Structures are given as structure tokens and as C-alpha cells.
Amino acid sequence: MMNLPSPAISVRDLRVSRGGREVLHGLTFEVPRGQVTGLLGPSGCGKTTLMRSIVGVQVVTGGEVTVLGEPAGSPALRRKIGYSTQNPAVYRDLSVRENLRYFAAVLGAPRGDADRVLEEVGLAGAGDQLGGALSGGQLNRASLAVALLGSPELVVLDEPTVGLDPVLRQELWRLFQSLAGRGVTLVVSSHVMDEAARCQRLIVMRDGEIFADDTPDGLREHTRTTDLEEAFLRLIEERAAA
Amino acid sequence: MNLAITFATARRIMTQLRHDHRTVALMVLVPTLVIVLLYYVMDDQRSFDQWAPILLCVFPFLVMFLVTSIGTLRERTSGTLERLMATPLGKLDLLLGYGVAFGVMACLQVALALTVSLTWLGLDISGSLWPLVLVALLNALLGTALGLFCSAFARTEFQAVQFMPLVMIPQLLLGGILVPRDQMAPVLEWVSNVLPMSYAIEAMKDAVMGGDLGGDFWRDVVVVAGSALLALVLGAATLRRRTP
């Protein structure tokens, strides 16, 4: 038997309840290393809860989540994972650079890292602006920049491209792909289907369940469409018929 | 716990304050202004000498309680706490970071209030200065620790500010300022015995009276410091890496 590299993330029968209601109903999947994996599905389908479980900040009711060979939430993982929440989690009363320097210090990343990630997310000119003075899109990118500090092996991004114009979105997706090229594993959620085509692997969710886990090409082939949005609709119909 | 992270956190909180001149001005100036007001309201040096130390005791506690409870609540609601809980930052790093940053603010606050009281307002303290400063700072730390703890029970800033009178006023009423503690109904005296502010006020009175700082003073100091430590540990217990 060949010794395959272990997956970046391995999830087995993950169940999560929030507010007395089960929102993830026993998910099982793996995320390969060094790829951009897209997590797709309508809002409220459990994407954020799943990402929080991977990062290890979500109370889970059952199942196993293994990240980079360790149980999710292990202290050893805290330096290896970059995480950006859907609402930009940066201090509005600090400048962008001050935010980045603080988080860099917490992560033990070199001081120069702040300027590197500012450049990467295209905020080099806004480093001295206060978080509160930024536009929504800029704030989002500032929050994304925090997730890129240090040299994370896994980057988990919850809807990083919301509110960005097409040019910026394109630039960010190029950045994600170049990170993956360097061996970083990325999990990126989105509810926009046209972003799915940019991922190497797709996990499609609905109502707390996974109903597709495939490459974009595989998904198109399986549903016999060329359009991923159409593929998504067909999957729903298929489910309803089953 | 990691000292580098604790100090980075303290520095970050100080930087946030530096961007907020109005809050800094309010924190540093308000106690002094109230003490000046008290001086003119009393219009009698002896009563002023009795009341000023109590204000010096109450203010660091009050201001630190408010600023810390709102500050940590903001961390909880803005998502920065969740982000930090996914990093190597330890819970105590965050709490001590707040303690150090606001402790520095408390020093400034007490230094100004004391300087004005001792010079312009002619406050007469018979003993040396350090016991008074020690008690004021411990009180600031206690306020910080209790603020952190209470913020865990507030979901909004409206709720958080309502904890201030809840925590503050009973401690003042039962602390022996208005009625000596041994003249209260037994039940109230028992309650008074478990409230840290009672000990802080007694220690402050001893510090002002000067003379020999006996075992009572040190017992009071230890009780206040112990309460601050306990509140800090309870505060740390309310911070969770994993949330529902």
C-alpha cells in the first residue's frame, strides 16, 4: 500500500447543536493538503459552524475533527492556523498596522510580517488608517491580513470576498492560489457559485449536511452541466427526488 | 501564560487608549475634579480630610470597573476575542494585559488626585504616602478584575453599565462610610464582612491616620489583593476557547 500524505483536515461524524437545535448532522469528509477547498452553500447551512469546529472554537456535540494530525483546538495548532471570521475581527480604534503588529506579536511572527501581509491584501496604502475609518471591503481585507500573519499551514477564511469589487476579488483568489502553490491548505467559504470554479475542491452544503464533495470538473460531469450554479440546482433536485 | 504576549496586549490596550483622547482625559481628570468639588462643598478641612481618602478609594475602583467591563464586552461582541482564543494567547495574558494597561491609568489617576489634594487642597495625612497609593492601586486592580468577571454576564453595553451600580452601591452603603459597620444590623454586618470594599475603606482610613500600620492594615491589604486575584481567576474561567 502506498503511504499517502495525511489529509490537512479529517472530519468524522461531526455533530453540532446550537440553541438546542442540531445544525450539523454528522459530517464526514477530508480536506487534502496544499489546495484551495471551497465550502459552498446558502447562508444558514452551517458553513460558519463547520469552520469554527475546524479552528477549534466551537463546542461540538459529537464526532472527531483532526487538523494537521492533531485534534482540533489543540494548543499546538494555534500557531499553525490562520482564521478570519465573517465579521471583520479587528480593533476599530487601532490603525491597520497597529492591529497587525499586535496579532503578529501574539502569534510570535516577525515584526516585518505586518507590512508583508498589508501588501498581500492590497492595503499597503491604508496601513495608518484607523479600522473604524475603513470601508467595509477594506475592513474585510484587514481582517484577512491578520489570518495570513506568521506562516500558517492552514488558513480558514469565512466569506473573505464579500463586498469586494471584481478586480479585488480576482486579486484575492490569485493570492489564495499562490498560497496553495506554496503548500498552504486553504478552506474558503462562499455563497457565490462563480467563486467555486476557482477552487481545486468543493464541498457543497445544505441544511447542515454535505451533499457534494468533489472537484469542480467532477461536479460538472456528475450533473452533466457546464455551469456550477446549474450543477448546484441539479444536486438539490436530485436530493429531493431521492 | 507568556510575558511577551501579556505585554503586547497591555501595549495594544494603551495604544487603543492613545487614540481615544477623551476617554483618557475623563479617566485622569474626573476623580480630581470631583475631589475639588468635594472640597468646596464641605468647606471644612476636617470633614474634607475624612472624605477625600474615601473618594481616592472609590474612584480607581469605579473607573476601572466600568472601562474594563465595557472593554472586554467589546472584545466579545466584535469577534476579536474569538480570534484571540484561536491564537497562542493565554486567558491570563489577556486579563493581565488589561490589568497592566489600566493599572498604569490608575497610577496616573491617583497621582494627579493625590498631588492636587495634598498641595492645593491641603489634605493632611499624618503617615507616609505609600500605604495610600498601595491601597488605591489594589482597588484599581480589584475594579479591573471584577469588571472582567461581570462583563461575562452582560450581552450588551446597556447591561454592562447596569452592573456598575449593582456592584458599587451596596459596597459603599455597607462599607462603613455612612454608618460604622459595627452599628449595622447583624445580617448586614455579615454581608459587609464579605465585601472587599469594606476592607479597602478600612485600609484607606488606616493609611490616612498614619502612625503604626499594624496587623489590621496588612490583613485588609491581603483581603483586597486576594479578592482581586479571586475575581481575576473567576474572570479567566468565564473566557472560553470554545463557545456554543
XYZ file of C-alpha atoms in Angstrom:
486
model
C 0.000 0.000 0.000
C 1.257 3.491 -0.787
C 1.816 5.808 2.071
C -0.350 8.817 1.154
C 0.303 12.096 2.939
C -2.251 12.545 5.694
C -5.047 14.974 4.863
C -4.909 18.515 6.317
C -8.329 18.072 7.860
C -10.207 14.927 8.606
C -13.743 15.159 9.945
C -15.682 12.127 11.133
C -19.374 12.180 12.030
C -19.252 15.788 13.277
C -22.403 16.871 15.086
C -23.010 20.350 16.447
C -26.060 21.737 18.215
C -26.705 25.428 18.674
C -29.552 26.795 20.725
C -30.976 23.293 21.278
C -31.163 22.547 17.576
C -28.770 20.289 15.696
C -27.171 22.354 12.930
C -24.542 19.894 11.674
C -25.880 16.369 11.246
C -22.886 14.054 11.288
C -20.480 15.361 8.655
C -17.642 13.192 7.369
C -15.058 14.434 4.884
C -11.382 15.115 4.321
C -9.554 18.165 3.046
C -6.326 17.485 1.103
C -3.180 19.481 1.847
C -1.929 22.323 -0.329
C -5.221 23.012 -2.084
C -7.950 25.605 -2.023
C -11.104 23.883 -0.832
C -14.306 25.827 -1.286
C -17.113 25.474 1.209
C -20.294 26.384 -0.589
C -23.913 26.604 0.291
C -26.667 29.073 1.106
C -26.469 31.206 4.225
C -27.549 29.370 7.325
C -26.465 25.986 6.014
C -23.760 25.562 8.673
C -20.614 26.735 6.877
C -19.533 29.060 9.671
C -20.242 26.455 12.366
C -18.178 23.924 10.430
C -15.286 26.370 10.077
C -15.449 27.215 13.778
C -15.288 23.484 14.547
C -12.177 23.122 12.384
C -10.498 26.075 14.084
C -11.478 24.642 17.467
C -13.593 27.491 18.839
C -16.940 25.693 18.507
C -18.453 23.473 21.183
C -19.256 20.233 19.366
C -21.714 17.552 20.440
C -20.085 14.605 18.767
C -17.623 13.292 16.244
C -13.962 13.875 15.595
C -12.141 16.716 13.892
C -8.438 16.178 13.211
C -6.421 19.094 11.880
C -2.804 18.702 10.696
C -2.674 15.432 12.601
C -3.908 16.837 15.935
C -7.369 17.062 17.469
C -8.945 20.416 16.511
C -8.317 23.078 19.135
C -5.026 21.603 20.387
C -2.617 24.235 21.712
C -0.001 23.122 19.166
C -2.362 24.154 16.343
C -2.861 27.727 17.486
C 0.265 28.959 15.706
C -0.391 26.919 12.575
C -3.911 28.091 11.695
C -4.893 31.461 10.308
C -8.570 32.207 10.808
C -10.725 35.050 9.614
C -14.320 35.348 10.736
C -17.164 36.596 8.600
C -17.463 39.840 10.557
C -14.108 41.548 10.385
C -12.493 40.908 13.766
C -10.071 43.809 14.047
C -9.888 46.644 16.562
C -11.662 49.655 15.088
C -9.786 52.027 17.381
C -6.353 50.904 16.180
C -4.734 51.574 12.834
C -4.493 48.632 10.449
C -0.754 48.382 11.053
C -1.181 48.505 14.847
C -3.735 45.709 14.593
C -1.361 43.593 12.539
C 1.622 44.279 14.821
C -0.393 43.208 17.839
C -1.613 39.961 16.311
C 1.900 39.308 14.950
C 3.269 39.667 18.491
C 0.619 37.276 19.834
C 1.492 34.726 17.150
C 5.219 35.213 17.605
C 5.547 36.267 13.963
C 8.375 38.574 12.886
C 7.601 42.296 13.139
C 8.074 42.837 9.410
C 5.180 40.484 8.751
C 2.680 43.316 9.186
C 3.950 45.087 6.091
C 4.165 41.866 4.091
C 0.513 40.961 4.654
C -0.618 44.563 4.083
C 0.969 44.315 0.668
C -0.596 40.906 0.003
C -4.150 42.047 0.635
C -3.641 45.335 -1.210
C -3.883 47.597 1.819
C -0.334 48.950 1.749
C -1.628 52.491 1.375
C -4.104 52.235 4.241
C -1.783 50.933 6.963
C -2.022 54.073 9.065
C -5.803 54.424 8.892
C -7.907 53.510 11.880
C -10.017 50.377 11.496
C -13.139 52.434 12.089
C -12.308 54.727 9.166
C -12.086 51.919 6.599
C -14.744 50.917 4.116
C -16.421 47.533 4.571
C -14.271 45.923 1.891
C -11.058 47.334 3.350
C -12.019 46.186 6.824
C -12.617 42.705 5.447
C -9.174 42.669 3.892
C -7.595 43.935 7.131
C -9.205 41.013 8.920
C -7.988 38.653 6.189
C -4.474 40.083 6.567
C -4.447 39.011 10.228
C -5.148 35.430 9.160
C -2.082 35.471 6.900
C 0.370 36.550 9.636
C 3.122 34.169 10.611
C 3.311 31.194 8.316
C 0.085 29.299 8.860
C -0.134 25.803 7.406
C -3.904 26.064 7.270
C -5.884 29.200 6.500
C -9.626 29.186 7.200
C -11.495 32.106 5.674
C -15.186 32.731 6.192
C -16.604 34.651 3.224
C -13.443 36.665 2.598
C -14.608 38.257 -0.639
C -17.970 39.678 0.433
C -18.405 43.306 -0.589
C -15.360 43.420 -2.831
C -15.331 44.585 -6.426
C -14.495 42.036 -9.157
C -10.914 43.266 -9.565
C -10.111 42.838 -5.885
C -11.857 39.501 -5.771
C -9.735 38.300 -8.648
C -6.577 39.507 -6.884
C -7.510 37.758 -3.651
C -8.260 34.494 -5.404
C -4.870 34.725 -7.105
C -3.333 35.217 -3.665
C -5.172 32.154 -2.314
C -3.969 30.077 -5.241
C -0.375 31.223 -4.838
C -0.537 30.352 -1.121
C -1.794 26.898 -2.050
C 1.086 26.678 -4.530
C 3.444 27.158 -1.571
C 1.812 24.207 0.197
C -0.642 26.104 2.401
C -4.055 24.486 2.784
C -6.972 26.896 2.414
C -10.608 26.443 3.311
C -12.661 29.290 1.919
C -16.406 29.646 2.293
C -18.602 31.460 -0.151
C -22.199 31.552 -1.189
C -21.323 32.825 -4.647
C -21.154 29.974 -7.129
C -18.848 31.720 -9.585
C -16.118 31.536 -6.960
C -16.455 27.758 -6.866
C -14.680 27.418 -10.183
C -11.546 28.891 -8.634
C -11.274 26.126 -6.024
C -9.497 22.824 -6.523
C -12.043 21.011 -4.437
C -15.621 21.780 -3.477
C -17.701 20.823 -0.503
C -21.317 21.742 -1.054
C -23.543 22.011 1.995
C -27.207 22.463 2.613
C -29.149 22.351 5.893
C -26.230 21.029 7.908
C -25.382 18.196 5.521
C -22.811 17.713 2.807
C -24.290 16.706 -0.477
C -21.317 17.011 -2.740
C -17.596 16.657 -2.154
C -15.803 16.735 -5.469
C -13.591 18.700 -7.830
C -15.373 21.397 -9.881
C -14.924 19.253 -13.003
C -16.208 16.180 -11.231
C -19.268 18.105 -10.120
C -19.979 19.368 -13.637
C -19.548 15.889 -15.050
C -21.753 14.283 -12.435
C -24.584 16.750 -13.016
C -23.959 16.982 -16.766
C -23.782 20.785 -16.813
C -21.066 23.289 -17.609
C -22.303 25.820 -15.122
C -21.682 25.295 -11.406
C -24.764 27.241 -10.377
C -26.829 24.924 -12.535
C -24.948 21.943 -11.069
C -25.902 23.097 -7.600
C -29.599 23.310 -8.530
C -29.490 19.853 -10.093
C -27.965 18.435 -6.946
C -30.866 19.849 -4.962
C -33.386 18.315 -7.361
C -31.562 15.000 -7.213
C -31.798 15.095 -3.422
C -35.462 15.971 -3.481
C -36.185 13.086 -5.861
C -34.225 10.562 -3.799
C 0.940 32.409 30.081
C 3.626 34.223 28.157
C 5.110 37.531 29.297
C 5.776 38.780 25.766
C 2.106 38.257 24.856
C 0.903 39.819 28.112
C 2.940 42.964 27.464
C 1.983 43.079 23.791
C -1.637 43.000 24.960
C -1.066 45.744 27.540
C 0.649 47.852 24.892
C -2.200 47.257 22.459
C -4.766 48.424 25.033
C -2.664 51.513 25.806
C -2.472 52.259 22.070
C -6.255 51.985 21.837
C -6.481 54.491 24.688
C -3.970 56.763 22.979
C -6.326 57.024 20.017
C -9.131 57.994 22.364
C -8.079 61.260 23.995
C -11.456 61.946 25.511
C -11.557 58.684 27.475
C -8.036 59.281 28.782
C -8.934 62.829 29.812
C -12.075 61.621 31.583
C -10.248 58.811 33.366
C -7.444 61.027 34.602
C -9.322 64.254 35.340
C -12.730 63.236 36.689
C -11.582 61.941 40.122
C -9.550 65.101 40.701
C -12.433 67.341 39.654
C -14.819 65.525 41.998
C -12.364 65.815 44.875
C -12.032 69.553 44.213
C -15.817 69.796 44.169
C -15.976 67.895 47.455
C -13.504 70.334 48.996
C -15.707 73.318 48.212
C -18.923 71.546 49.176
C -17.501 70.517 52.568
C -15.893 73.893 53.122
C -14.314 72.455 56.263
C -10.823 70.994 56.271
C -11.555 68.299 58.851
C -14.524 66.778 57.041
C -12.616 67.010 53.783
C -9.676 65.145 55.304
C -12.085 62.356 56.221
C -13.890 62.147 52.903
C -11.074 62.623 50.410
C -9.405 59.260 51.135
C -12.717 57.520 50.605
C -13.016 59.067 47.159
C -9.423 58.077 46.455
C -10.500 54.572 47.345
C -13.714 54.517 45.361
C -12.662 56.209 42.137
C -9.938 53.914 40.886
C -12.294 51.010 41.541
C -15.255 52.633 39.827
C -13.474 53.847 36.718
C -11.509 50.647 36.190
C -14.641 48.548 36.680
C -16.503 50.482 34.005
C -13.712 50.714 31.460
C -12.763 47.061 31.788
C -16.280 45.688 31.632
C -17.072 47.704 28.504
C -13.650 46.962 27.005
C -13.918 43.209 27.365
C -17.538 43.213 26.283
C -16.406 44.931 23.103
C -13.806 42.199 22.595
C -16.513 39.594 22.977
C -19.006 41.199 20.600
C -16.568 42.377 17.918
C -15.146 38.897 17.351
C -11.618 39.872 18.385
C -11.931 37.663 21.467
C -12.849 34.650 19.315
C -9.901 35.440 17.088
C -7.560 35.706 20.090
C -8.888 32.461 21.563
C -7.727 30.724 18.371
C -4.159 32.019 18.894
C -1.486 31.056 21.446
C -2.676 33.900 23.721
C -3.480 32.561 27.196
C -6.549 33.716 29.096
C -4.365 35.216 31.802
C -2.348 37.069 29.151
C -5.490 38.920 28.184
C -6.658 39.586 31.749
C -3.237 40.686 32.984
C -2.803 42.768 29.842
C -5.927 44.683 30.826
C -4.731 44.777 34.434
C -1.347 46.246 33.489
C -2.701 48.788 30.997
C -5.461 50.040 33.279
C -3.128 49.814 36.280
C -0.922 52.391 34.555
C -4.006 54.553 34.006
C -4.925 54.107 37.671
C -1.450 55.297 38.670
C -1.895 58.468 36.631
C -5.361 58.983 38.066
C -4.262 58.530 41.679
C -1.073 60.557 41.179
C -2.992 63.579 39.913
C -5.751 63.336 42.510
C -3.204 62.975 45.314
C -0.993 65.796 44.105
C -3.922 68.187 43.907
C -5.329 67.031 47.263
C -2.016 67.296 49.092
C -0.955 70.650 47.686
C -3.841 72.870 46.627
C -6.489 71.332 48.850
C -4.222 70.975 51.870
C -5.198 67.359 52.583
C -3.455 66.385 55.780
C -2.300 62.821 56.048
C -0.229 62.033 59.079
C 1.526 58.920 57.811
C 3.663 58.278 54.775
C 2.258 58.249 51.276
C 2.955 54.738 50.051
C 0.210 52.885 52.027
C -2.368 55.188 50.489
C -1.042 54.641 46.966
C -0.849 50.895 47.577
C -4.497 50.704 48.628
C -5.659 52.886 45.729
C -3.800 50.712 43.223
C -5.081 47.471 44.704
C -8.551 48.912 44.400
C -7.950 49.723 40.759
C -6.848 46.140 40.208
C -9.915 44.861 42.047
C -12.122 47.045 39.828
C -10.412 45.680 36.708
C -10.810 42.092 37.853
C -14.464 42.481 38.838
C -15.198 44.366 35.617
C -13.797 41.460 33.625
C -15.833 38.994 35.603
C -19.111 40.933 35.342
C -18.716 41.567 31.610
C -19.193 37.835 31.114
C -22.787 38.204 32.293
C -23.663 41.118 30.045
C -24.667 40.718 26.448
C -24.908 44.391 25.608
C -23.217 47.579 26.756
C -26.551 48.683 28.263
C -26.458 45.669 30.544
C -22.776 46.111 31.317
C -23.158 49.645 32.668
C -26.053 48.496 34.867
C -23.656 46.188 36.690
C -21.827 49.243 37.968
C -24.488 50.406 40.464
C -25.196 46.775 41.328
C -21.591 46.105 42.299
C -20.769 49.571 43.574
C -23.628 50.966 45.626
C -24.184 48.058 48.053
C -20.430 48.009 48.703
C -20.471 51.728 49.503
C -23.590 51.534 51.672
C -22.234 48.544 53.583
C -18.595 49.640 53.573
C -18.847 51.679 56.748
C -18.823 55.101 55.146
C -22.306 56.244 56.132
C -22.854 54.042 59.162
C -19.977 52.367 61.045
C -20.008 48.681 60.243
C -20.363 47.538 63.874
C -23.568 49.561 64.207
C -25.350 47.764 61.358
C -27.931 45.020 61.789
C -26.019 41.729 62.242
C -27.072 40.363 58.860
C -25.860 43.483 57.115
C -22.626 43.371 59.056
C -22.047 39.806 57.874
C -22.673 40.860 54.309
C -20.338 43.780 54.831
C -17.714 41.340 56.101
C -17.573 39.521 52.774
C -17.479 42.608 50.546
C -13.919 43.548 49.564
C -14.664 47.286 49.541
C -15.219 47.214 53.335
C -11.598 46.165 53.783
C -10.355 48.651 51.205
C -12.087 51.505 53.013
C -10.694 50.430 56.374
C -7.204 50.075 54.969
C -7.526 53.521 53.421
C -8.616 55.009 56.753
C -5.597 53.398 58.447
C -3.311 54.668 55.720
C -4.518 58.230 56.238
C -4.383 58.109 60.026
C -0.744 57.150 59.743
C 1.059 56.052 62.854
C 1.803 52.396 63.239
C 0.414 50.334 60.383
C -0.385 47.284 62.391
C -1.625 43.824 61.533
C -5.112 45.143 60.762
C -3.851 47.230 57.877
C -1.962 44.318 56.373
C -4.884 41.965 56.866
C -7.077 44.417 54.950
C -4.493 44.754 52.178
C -4.235 40.984 51.859
C -8.027 40.647 51.705
C -8.301 43.243 48.918
C -5.414 41.709 46.972
C -6.849 38.226 47.482
C -10.277 39.369 46.261
C -8.699 40.891 43.154
C -6.867 37.633 42.497
C -10.025 35.597 43.020
C -12.019 37.847 40.682
C -9.232 37.510 38.098
C -9.334 33.720 38.299
C -13.149 33.764 38.061
C -12.835 36.182 35.121
C -10.414 33.783 33.412
C -12.903 30.971 33.949
C -15.566 32.931 32.057
C -13.316 33.187 28.986
C -13.847 30.122 26.863
C -11.804 28.947 23.932
C -14.845 27.086 22.637
C -18.241 28.763 22.604
C -21.668 27.327 21.698
